[in-house]
mmCIF file of C-alpha atoms in Angstrom:
data_model
loop_
_atom_site.group_PDB
_atom_site.id
_atom_site.type_symbol
_atom_site.label_atom_id
_atom_site.label_comp_id
_atom_site.label_asym_id
_atom_site.label_seq_id
_atom_site.Cartn_x
_atom_site.Cartn_y
_atom_site.Cartn_z
ATOM 1 C CA MET A 556 -17.879 16.557 -6.726
ATOM 2 C CA VAL A 557 -14.833 16.258 -8.995
ATOM 3 C CA TYR A 558 -11.361 17.614 -8.370
ATOM 4 C CA ARG A 559 -9.170 17.927 -11.447
ATOM 5 C CA ILE A 560 -5.362 17.660 -11.483
ATOM 6 C CA HIS A 561 -3.785 19.029 -14.660
ATOM 7 C CA PHE A 562 -0.529 17.465 -15.914
ATOM 8 C CA THR A 563 2.130 18.709 -18.286
ATOM 9 C CA VAL A 564 4.840 16.537 -19.824
ATOM 10 C CA GLU A 565 7.179 17.670 -17.019
ATOM 11 C CA ASP A 566 4.592 16.675 -14.409
ATOM 12 C CA LEU A 567 4.281 13.174 -15.840
ATOM 13 C CA ALA A 568 8.060 12.824 -15.777
ATOM 14 C CA ARG A 569 8.230 13.886 -12.110
ATOM 15 C CA THR A 570 5.279 11.892 -10.782
ATOM 16 C CA ARG A 571 6.359 9.039 -8.516
ATOM 17 C CA VAL A 572 5.054 6.517 -5.992
ATOM 18 C CA ALA A 573 6.091 6.981 -2.359
ATOM 19 C CA GLN A 574 8.365 4.333 -0.851
ATOM 20 C CA SER A 575 6.244 4.284 2.324
ATOM 21 C CA PRO A 576 3.117 6.123 3.477
ATOM 22 C CA PRO A 577 3.476 9.467 5.298
ATOM 23 C CA PRO A 578 2.914 8.386 8.933
ATOM 24 C CA LEU A 579 0.604 11.233 9.979
ATOM 25 C CA MET A 580 -1.438 11.013 6.800
ATOM 26 C CA GLU A 581 -1.936 7.292 7.462
ATOM 27 C CA LEU A 582 -2.615 7.949 11.147
ATOM 28 C CA ALA A 583 -5.397 10.373 10.236
ATOM 29 C CA ALA A 584 -6.922 7.732 7.962
ATOM 30 C CA SER A 585 -6.737 5.140 10.752
ATOM 31 C CA VAL A 586 -8.390 7.541 13.238
ATOM 32 C CA ARG A 587 -11.255 8.084 10.796
ATOM 33 C CA THR A 588 -11.563 4.342 10.167
ATOM 34 C CA LEU A 589 -11.748 3.684 13.904
ATOM 35 C CA GLN A 590 -14.722 6.034 14.174
ATOM 36 C CA THR A 591 -16.727 4.506 11.309
ATOM 37 C CA ARG A 592 -18.450 1.161 10.764
ATOM 38 C CA GLY A 593 -17.149 0.309 7.326
ATOM 39 C CA HIS A 594 -15.085 -2.724 6.249
ATOM 40 C CA PRO A 595 -15.713 -5.000 9.264
ATOM 41 C CA ALA A 596 -13.970 -7.965 7.615
ATOM 42 C CA ARG A 597 -10.740 -6.052 7.193
ATOM 43 C CA PHE A 598 -10.716 -3.809 10.250
ATOM 44 C CA GLY A 599 -13.068 -5.424 12.780
ATOM 45 C CA ALA A 600 -10.375 -7.305 14.698
ATOM 46 C CA TRP A 601 -8.037 -4.295 14.535
ATOM 47 C CA LYS A 602 -10.726 -1.982 15.944
ATOM 48 C CA ARG A 603 -11.471 -4.307 18.848
ATOM 49 C CA HIS A 604 -7.765 -4.607 19.592
ATOM 50 C CA VAL A 605 -6.886 -0.905 19.522
ATOM 51 C CA ARG A 606 -9.958 0.196 21.491
ATOM 52 C CA THR A 607 -8.692 -1.782 24.468
ATOM 53 C CA GLY A 608 -5.417 0.179 24.330
ATOM 54 C CA LEU A 609 -6.734 3.725 23.944
ATOM 55 C CA GLY A 610 -6.819 5.853 27.085
ATOM 56 C CA PRO A 611 -8.853 8.987 27.870
ATOM 57 C CA GLN A 612 -6.035 11.160 26.499
ATOM 58 C CA ALA A 613 -6.939 9.975 22.988
ATOM 59 C CA ARG A 614 -10.071 12.128 23.022
ATOM 60 C CA MET A 615 -8.229 15.312 22.001
ATOM 61 C CA VAL A 616 -7.042 13.775 18.742
ATOM 62 C CA LEU A 617 -10.381 12.066 18.057
ATOM 63 C CA ASP A 618 -12.117 15.428 18.460
ATOM 64 C CA LEU A 619 -9.820 17.094 15.930
ATOM 65 C CA ILE A 620 -9.853 14.265 13.354
ATOM 66 C CA PRO A 621 -13.561 13.463 12.921
ATOM 67 C CA PRO A 622 -14.947 10.544 10.876
ATOM 68 C CA SER A 623 -15.403 12.911 7.935
ATOM 69 C CA GLY A 624 -14.638 16.514 7.106
ATOM 70 C CA TRP A 625 -11.554 18.637 7.576
ATOM 71 C CA ALA A 626 -8.815 18.109 10.149
ATOM 72 C CA PRO A 627 -6.000 20.542 11.055
ATOM 73 C CA THR A 628 -3.177 20.165 8.561
ATOM 74 C CA PHE A 629 -0.455 20.153 11.226
ATOM 75 C CA LEU A 630 -1.914 16.871 12.541
ATOM 76 C CA THR A 631 -2.130 15.250 9.097
ATOM 77 C CA ARG A 632 1.058 16.536 7.465
ATOM 78 C CA THR A 633 2.727 14.558 4.708
ATOM 79 C CA ASP A 634 6.294 14.387 6.061
ATOM 80 C CA ALA A 635 8.249 11.263 5.197
ATOM 81 C CA GLY A 636 10.159 9.350 7.873
ATOM 82 C CA SER A 637 9.415 6.969 10.697
ATOM 83 C CA PRO A 638 6.337 7.672 12.847
ATOM 84 C CA ARG A 639 8.459 8.713 15.831
ATOM 85 C CA GLU A 640 10.601 11.057 13.731
ATOM 86 C CA VAL A 641 7.522 12.785 12.332
ATOM 87 C CA LEU A 642 5.905 13.057 15.766
ATOM 88 C CA GLN A 643 8.954 14.943 16.989
ATOM 89 C CA ARG A 644 8.744 17.352 14.065
ATOM 90 C CA VAL A 645 5.084 18.070 14.775
ATOM 91 C CA ARG A 646 6.002 19.344 18.236
ATOM 92 C CA ALA A 647 8.009 22.084 16.540
ATOM 93 C CA THR A 648 5.043 23.386 14.502
ATOM 94 C CA PRO A 649 4.961 27.195 14.667
ATOM 95 C CA ARG A 650 2.071 28.603 16.714
ATOM 96 C CA SER A 651 1.073 30.758 13.744
ATOM 97 C CA GLN A 652 0.614 27.627 11.626
ATOM 98 C CA ILE A 653 -1.516 25.985 14.305
ATOM 99 C CA ARG A 654 -3.696 29.095 14.529
ATOM 100 C CA LYS A 655 -4.063 29.194 10.737
ATOM 101 C CA ASP A 656 -4.961 25.503 10.456
ATOM 102 C CA LEU A 657 -7.579 25.701 13.217
ATOM 103 C CA ALA A 658 -9.161 28.763 11.628
ATOM 104 C CA HIS A 659 -9.394 26.939 8.311
ATOM 105 C CA VAL A 660 -11.151 23.931 9.879
ATOM 106 C CA ALA A 661 -13.522 26.174 11.841
ATOM 107 C CA GLN A 662 -14.903 27.478 8.547
ATOM 108 C CA SER A 663 -16.365 24.044 7.783
ATOM 109 C CA HIS A 664 -17.464 22.746 11.199
ATOM 110 C CA PRO A 665 -17.349 23.750 14.898
ATOM 111 C CA LEU A 666 -14.247 22.937 16.927
ATOM 112 C CA PRO A 667 -14.095 22.061 20.644
ATOM 113 C CA ALA A 668 -13.963 25.143 22.869
ATOM 114 C CA TRP A 669 -10.519 24.236 24.209
ATOM 115 C CA THR A 670 -8.975 24.787 20.761
ATOM 116 C CA ASN A 671 -9.500 28.545 21.234
ATOM 117 C CA HIS A 672 -6.605 28.533 23.704
ATOM 118 C CA LEU A 673 -4.421 25.971 21.932
ATOM 119 C CA PRO A 674 -1.962 28.217 20.048
ATOM 120 C CA SER A 675 -1.156 30.303 23.159
ATOM 121 C CA ASP A 676 -1.267 27.642 25.890
ATOM 122 C CA SER A 677 1.945 25.586 25.980
ATOM 123 C CA THR A 678 0.573 23.113 28.520
ATOM 124 C CA LEU A 679 -2.538 22.457 26.446
ATOM 125 C CA LEU A 680 -0.457 22.146 23.297
ATOM 126 C CA ASN A 681 1.826 19.572 24.912
ATOM 127 C CA GLN A 682 -1.239 17.625 26.021
ATOM 128 C CA LEU A 683 -2.407 17.517 22.411
ATOM 129 C CA PHE A 684 0.989 16.321 21.186
ATOM 130 C CA ASP A 685 1.038 13.673 23.938
ATOM 131 C CA SER A 686 -2.433 12.617 22.809
ATOM 132 C CA LEU A 687 -1.200 12.362 19.217
ATOM 133 C CA GLU A 688 1.763 10.220 20.275
ATOM 134 C CA HIS A 689 -0.499 7.968 22.352
ATOM 135 C CA VAL A 690 -2.945 7.451 19.478
ATOM 136 C CA CYS A 691 -0.108 6.808 17.040
ATOM 137 C CA THR A 692 1.450 4.238 19.370
ATOM 138 C CA VAL A 693 -1.796 2.285 19.750
ATOM 139 C CA LEU A 694 -3.176 2.571 16.229
ATOM 140 C CA LEU A 695 -0.054 2.483 14.063
ATOM 141 C CA LEU A 696 3.269 1.591 15.673
ATOM 142 C CA GLU A 697 2.337 -1.967 16.585
ATOM 143 C CA HIS A 698 1.294 -2.589 12.983
ATOM 144 C CA TRP A 699 3.704 -0.340 11.109
ATOM 145 C CA GLN A 700 5.773 -3.148 9.589
ATOM 146 C CA GLN A 701 2.651 -4.723 8.098
ATOM 147 C CA ILE A 702 1.427 -1.351 6.815
ATOM 148 C CA VAL A 703 4.772 -0.662 5.150
ATOM 149 C CA GLY A 704 4.805 -4.212 3.770
ATOM 150 C CA ASP A 705 1.390 -3.822 2.163
ATOM 151 C CA THR A 706 2.116 -0.379 0.722
ATOM 152 C CA SER A 707 5.490 -1.615 -0.565
ATOM 153 C CA ALA A 708 3.719 -4.488 -2.308
ATOM 154 C CA ASP A 709 1.325 -1.986 -3.873
ATOM 155 C CA ARG A 710 4.286 0.131 -4.990
ATOM 156 C CA THR A 711 5.865 -2.908 -6.629
ATOM 157 C CA MET A 712 2.629 -3.599 -8.491
ATOM 158 C CA ARG A 713 2.457 0.040 -9.671
ATOM 159 C CA MET A 714 6.024 -0.125 -10.927
ATOM 160 C CA ARG A 715 5.164 -3.215 -12.931
ATOM 161 C CA GLN A 716 2.177 -1.359 -14.408
ATOM 162 C CA LEU A 717 4.499 1.491 -15.317
ATOM 163 C CA LEU A 718 6.964 -0.858 -17.019
ATOM 164 C CA ASP A 719 4.219 -2.709 -18.893
ATOM 165 C CA GLY A 720 2.004 0.196 -19.950
ATOM 166 C CA GLY A 721 3.710 3.469 -19.117
ATOM 167 C CA MET A 722 2.391 6.304 -16.965
ATOM 168 C CA GLU A 723 -1.047 6.011 -18.563
ATOM 169 C CA ARG A 724 -1.467 2.450 -17.287
ATOM 170 C CA LEU A 725 -0.306 3.505 -13.826
ATOM 171 C CA LEU A 726 -2.713 6.440 -13.547
ATOM 172 C CA MET A 727 -5.655 4.511 -15.027
ATOM 173 C CA GLY A 728 -5.237 1.720 -12.488
ATOM 174 C CA LEU A 729 -4.848 3.765 -9.290
ATOM 175 C CA TYR A 730 -8.447 3.456 -8.077
ATOM 176 C CA PRO A 731 -10.877 3.201 -11.006
ATOM 177 C CA ARG A 732 -13.941 3.647 -8.807
ATOM 178 C CA ARG A 733 -13.019 7.249 -8.007
ATOM 179 C CA ILE A 734 -9.900 8.183 -9.982
ATOM 180 C CA ARG A 735 -10.169 8.637 -13.734
ATOM 181 C CA TRP A 736 -7.348 9.455 -16.127
ATOM 182 C CA ASN A 737 -8.734 11.747 -18.819
ATOM 183 C CA PRO A 738 -5.494 12.970 -20.475
ATOM 184 C CA PRO A 739 -3.980 15.311 -19.499
ATOM 185 C CA VAL A 740 -6.238 15.554 -16.434
ATOM 186 C CA LEU A 741 -6.566 13.202 -13.453
ATOM 187 C CA GLU A 742 -10.136 13.451 -12.122
ATOM 188 C CA LEU A 743 -10.901 12.610 -8.483
ATOM 189 C CA ALA A 744 -14.463 11.882 -7.406
ATOM 190 C CA THR A 745 -14.269 13.006 -3.780
ATOM 191 C CA LEU A 746 -16.657 12.294 -0.907
ATOM 192 C CA SER A 747 -15.767 15.476 0.972
ATOM 193 C CA GLY A 748 -17.322 17.935 -1.463
ATOM 194 C CA PHE A 749 -13.831 19.122 -2.414
ATOM 195 C CA ASP A 750 -13.824 20.303 -6.023
ATOM 196 C CA GLY A 751 -11.737 22.572 -8.216
ATOM 197 C CA ASP A 752 -8.597 22.458 -10.324
ATOM 198 C CA LEU A 753 -4.925 21.999 -9.536
ATOM 199 C CA HIS A 754 -2.238 22.816 -12.103
ATOM 200 C CA LEU A 755 0.945 21.016 -11.087
ATOM 201 C CA GLU A 756 3.140 23.432 -13.066
ATOM 202 C CA GLY A 757 6.048 21.035 -13.473
ATOM 203 C CA ARG A 758 6.156 19.799 -9.871
ATOM 204 C CA GLY A 759 4.654 16.398 -10.580
ATOM 205 C CA LEU A 760 2.627 14.404 -8.058
ATOM 206 C CA LEU A 761 3.598 12.080 -5.209
ATOM 207 C CA LEU A 762 1.295 9.054 -5.175
ATOM 208 C CA THR A 763 0.993 7.309 -1.819
ATOM 209 C CA PRO A 764 -1.036 4.133 -1.225
ATOM 210 C CA SER A 765 -3.016 3.875 2.017
ATOM 211 C CA VAL A 766 -4.035 0.800 4.010
ATOM 212 C CA PHE A 767 -6.745 2.649 5.948
ATOM 213 C CA ALA A 768 -8.169 5.174 3.461
ATOM 214 C CA LEU A 769 -10.348 2.801 1.446
ATOM 215 C CA GLU A 770 -13.342 4.965 0.578
ATOM 216 C CA SER A 771 -11.986 7.938 -1.285
ATOM 217 C CA PRO A 772 -8.767 9.484 -2.580
ATOM 218 C CA SER A 773 -7.532 12.669 -0.949
ATOM 219 C CA ILE A 774 -4.958 15.258 -1.883
ATOM 220 C CA ASP A 775 -2.708 17.656 -0.006
ATOM 221 C CA ILE A 776 -2.175 20.500 -2.444
ATOM 222 C CA ASP A 777 0.163 22.389 -0.088
ATOM 223 C CA ALA A 778 2.666 19.562 0.438
ATOM 224 C CA ARG A 779 6.274 20.288 -0.499
ATOM 225 C CA PRO A 780 8.117 19.750 -2.767
ATOM 226 C CA GLN A 781 5.060 18.427 -4.639
ATOM 227 C CA PRO A 782 1.361 17.777 -3.925
ATOM 228 C CA VAL A 783 0.521 14.374 -2.427
ATOM 229 C CA LEU A 784 -2.334 12.165 -3.646
ATOM 230 C CA ARG A 785 -3.387 9.406 -1.250
ATOM 231 C CA TYR A 786 -5.238 6.525 -2.878
ATOM 232 C CA PRO A 787 -6.637 3.232 -1.459
ATOM 233 C CA ILE A 788 -4.261 0.313 -1.594
ATOM 234 C CA SER A 789 -5.035 -2.304 -4.242
ATOM 235 C CA GLU A 790 -6.822 -5.505 -3.260
ATOM 236 C CA GLN A 791 -3.866 -7.545 -4.560
ATOM 237 C CA ALA A 792 -1.520 -5.837 -2.086
ATOM 238 C CA SER A 793 -3.790 -5.787 0.976
ATOM 239 C CA GLY A 794 -3.353 -9.326 2.253
ATOM 240 C CA SER A 795 -1.081 -9.023 5.254
ATOM 241 C CA PHE A 796 -2.849 -6.349 7.290
ATOM 242 C CA ARG A 797 -5.899 -8.530 7.832
ATOM 243 C CA CYS A 798 -3.584 -10.837 9.786
ATOM 244 C CA ALA A 799 -1.350 -8.167 11.302
ATOM 245 C CA LEU A 800 -2.598 -8.362 14.883
ATOM 246 C CA PRO A 801 -0.285 -9.796 17.561
ATOM 247 C CA GLU A 802 -2.506 -12.824 18.101
ATOM 248 C CA SER A 803 -1.987 -13.889 14.465
ATOM 249 C CA PRO A 804 1.762 -14.436 13.930
ATOM 250 C CA PRO A 805 3.065 -15.841 10.628
ATOM 251 C CA GLU A 806 3.173 -19.407 11.893
ATOM 252 C CA ARG A 807 -0.571 -19.316 12.643
ATOM 253 C CA ARG A 808 -1.322 -17.849 9.243
ATOM 254 C CA ALA A 809 0.536 -20.552 7.373
ATOM 255 C CA ARG A 810 -1.669 -23.385 6.178
ATOM 256 C CA THR A 811 -1.324 -26.296 8.578
ATOM 257 C CA ALA A 812 -0.290 -28.915 6.031
ATOM 258 C CA VAL A 813 2.213 -26.650 4.303
ATOM 259 C CA SER A 814 3.593 -25.521 7.653
ATOM 260 C CA SER A 815 4.085 -29.111 8.744
ATOM 261 C CA LEU A 816 5.961 -29.903 5.558
ATOM 262 C CA LEU A 817 8.082 -26.774 5.136
ATOM 263 C CA GLY A 818 8.258 -25.463 8.680
ATOM 264 C CA PRO A 819 6.333 -22.400 9.874
ATOM 265 C CA THR A 820 8.787 -19.722 8.736
ATOM 266 C CA ARG A 821 9.355 -21.080 5.223
ATOM 267 C CA ALA A 822 5.611 -21.663 4.843
ATOM 268 C CA ALA A 823 4.998 -18.050 5.857
ATOM 269 C CA VAL A 824 7.554 -16.906 3.258
ATOM 270 C CA LEU A 825 5.827 -18.939 0.547
ATOM 271 C CA GLU A 826 2.410 -17.568 1.483
ATOM 272 C CA ALA A 827 3.746 -14.009 1.552
ATOM 273 C CA ILE A 828 4.977 -14.468 -2.031
ATOM 274 C CA ALA A 829 1.579 -15.867 -3.008
ATOM 275 C CA ASP A 830 -0.191 -12.849 -1.472
ATOM 276 C CA HIS A 831 2.309 -10.337 -2.896
ATOM 277 C CA PRO A 832 3.559 -11.541 -6.304
ATOM 278 C CA GLY A 833 6.584 -9.612 -7.467
ATOM 279 C CA CYS A 834 7.656 -8.644 -3.952
ATOM 280 C CA THR A 835 11.283 -7.811 -3.279
ATOM 281 C CA THR A 836 13.441 -9.643 -0.740
ATOM 282 C CA LYS A 837 13.197 -6.660 1.615
ATOM 283 C CA GLN A 838 9.409 -6.597 1.329
ATOM 284 C CA LEU A 839 9.341 -10.358 1.836
ATOM 285 C CA ALA A 840 11.316 -9.981 5.067
ATOM 286 C CA THR A 841 8.825 -7.378 6.316
ATOM 287 C CA LEU A 842 5.800 -9.477 5.398
ATOM 288 C CA ALA A 843 7.193 -12.619 7.052
ATOM 289 C CA ARG A 844 8.690 -10.705 10.008
ATOM 290 C CA ILE A 845 12.186 -12.062 9.492
ATOM 291 C CA THR A 846 15.532 -10.523 8.549
ATOM 292 C CA SER A 847 16.456 -9.846 4.923
ATOM 293 C CA PRO A 848 19.287 -12.448 4.918
ATOM 294 C CA SER A 849 16.840 -15.028 6.272
ATOM 295 C CA ALA A 850 14.257 -14.093 3.629
ATOM 296 C CA SER A 851 16.903 -14.464 0.925
ATOM 297 C CA GLU A 852 17.938 -17.880 2.272
ATOM 298 C CA HIS A 853 14.356 -19.177 2.381
ATOM 299 C CA ALA A 854 13.660 -17.796 -1.108
ATOM 300 C CA THR A 855 16.721 -19.644 -2.426
ATOM 301 C CA THR A 856 15.470 -22.925 -0.936
ATOM 302 C CA LEU A 857 11.957 -22.429 -2.330
ATOM 303 C CA ARG A 858 13.386 -21.534 -5.730
ATOM 304 C CA SER A 859 15.560 -24.660 -5.742
ATOM 305 C CA ALA A 860 12.440 -26.706 -5.002
ATOM 306 C CA GLY A 861 10.660 -25.141 -7.981
ATOM 307 C CA LEU A 862 7.996 -23.420 -5.848
ATOM 308 C CA ILE A 863 8.966 -19.844 -6.729
ATOM 309 C CA HIS A 864 10.898 -18.093 -9.428
ATOM 310 C CA THR A 865 12.917 -14.906 -9.144
ATOM 311 C CA THR A 866 13.451 -12.230 -11.761
ATOM 312 C CA ARG A 867 15.717 -9.217 -11.504
ATOM 313 C CA HIS A 868 15.029 -5.589 -12.262
ATOM 314 C CA ARG A 869 18.354 -3.774 -12.078
ATOM 315 C CA ASN A 870 19.723 -4.829 -8.652
ATOM 316 C CA THR A 871 16.360 -5.879 -7.186
ATOM 317 C CA ALA A 872 15.111 -9.480 -6.954
ATOM 318 C CA LEU A 873 11.350 -9.936 -7.521
ATOM 319 C CA HIS A 874 9.767 -13.178 -6.261
ATOM 320 C CA SER A 875 6.605 -14.894 -7.563
ATOM 321 C CA LEU A 876 5.059 -18.354 -7.344
ATOM 322 C CA THR A 877 5.563 -20.923 -10.073
ATOM 323 C CA THR A 878 2.646 -23.051 -11.243
ATOM 324 C CA LEU A 879 4.025 -25.787 -8.982
ATOM 325 C CA GLY A 880 4.042 -23.364 -6.046
ATOM 326 C CA ALA A 881 0.473 -22.323 -6.814
ATOM 327 C CA ALA A 882 -0.613 -25.963 -6.922
ATOM 328 C CA PHE A 883 1.262 -26.616 -3.693
ATOM 329 C CA LEU A 884 -0.748 -23.896 -1.937
ATOM 330 C CA ASN A 885 -3.918 -24.715 -3.871
ATOM 331 C CA VAL A 886 -4.278 -21.155 -5.204
ATOM 332 C CA PRO A 887 -5.069 -20.111 -8.807
ATOM 333 C CA PRO A 888 -1.770 -19.586 -10.679
ATOM 334 C CA GLU A 889 -3.139 -16.576 -12.567
ATOM 335 C CA THR A 890 -3.272 -14.600 -9.321
ATOM 336 C CA THR A 891 0.354 -15.182 -8.417
ATOM 337 C CA GLY A 892 2.360 -13.663 -11.248
ATOM 338 C CA GLN A 893 4.162 -15.556 -14.014
ATOM 339 C CA GLY A 894 4.606 -19.219 -13.279
ATOM 340 C CA ARG A 895 6.751 -21.728 -15.039
#
């Protein structure tokens, strides 16, 4: 099935990449990932970790967000903000909206019997919201910094594509396996059987990279102020989440020899730059789990040693390895950005 998104000149001008993923949209993707067997190398350790933390109350959310198929929109909304801020907003969802969303899902597959009483039963509704908060705490909150770090690195890469090749280069490179730019139409090959046409009519499109949604793009056509397209994060930007579990802090991830020479924190900073060429100082701080001033200080030291170089785009510093830095870490220089 193919879903077609039609662009005008105004739409291209208003299309942008989200600064961070919508928490509930990413939570829904993580719930689906937890219930499937795919990508064991990337998510195997994460699945084992979060399963030990999930309690019986998680079942309500797992029942409403199945491994595939539709889920109620009020549980997967595209609001921006921190996870806790968005969770609070969900509790204020009008009952009429909940009833409408459940009816829409019921057209595609059966829902649990208890959902029949959900819009009118305040106690049951609070139990569902408590379940959502519990699942979000276990699946996302502990790893949110790494998720934001990876999606920020992807955003940086997309901005570089935009600067180098314009909007065409950006749209062509989103996810070539299932997203095709056939001007002026963006074609999505969906796994859900969702097909049809969307005319943006000057609203543009919000592009949001996802750490967990690796199989297929998805779109929320009802999001405001513009539709939201979720696409799988690029391989170049997906390094940190594999090591995002508590038992794998930055100092363990740093190569032993480099860590011994530079110290664990500075080694982690250098490796973060190698994994995320072109990252900003703020992104670097998130990836290395240190403060921004500390990240800036370590970057200055590494730059003075000739291991990284820093370029500026407006008021933003972008860090990449030099050829010396690549040799120091024994990684191919062509994968680390422009060396010197």
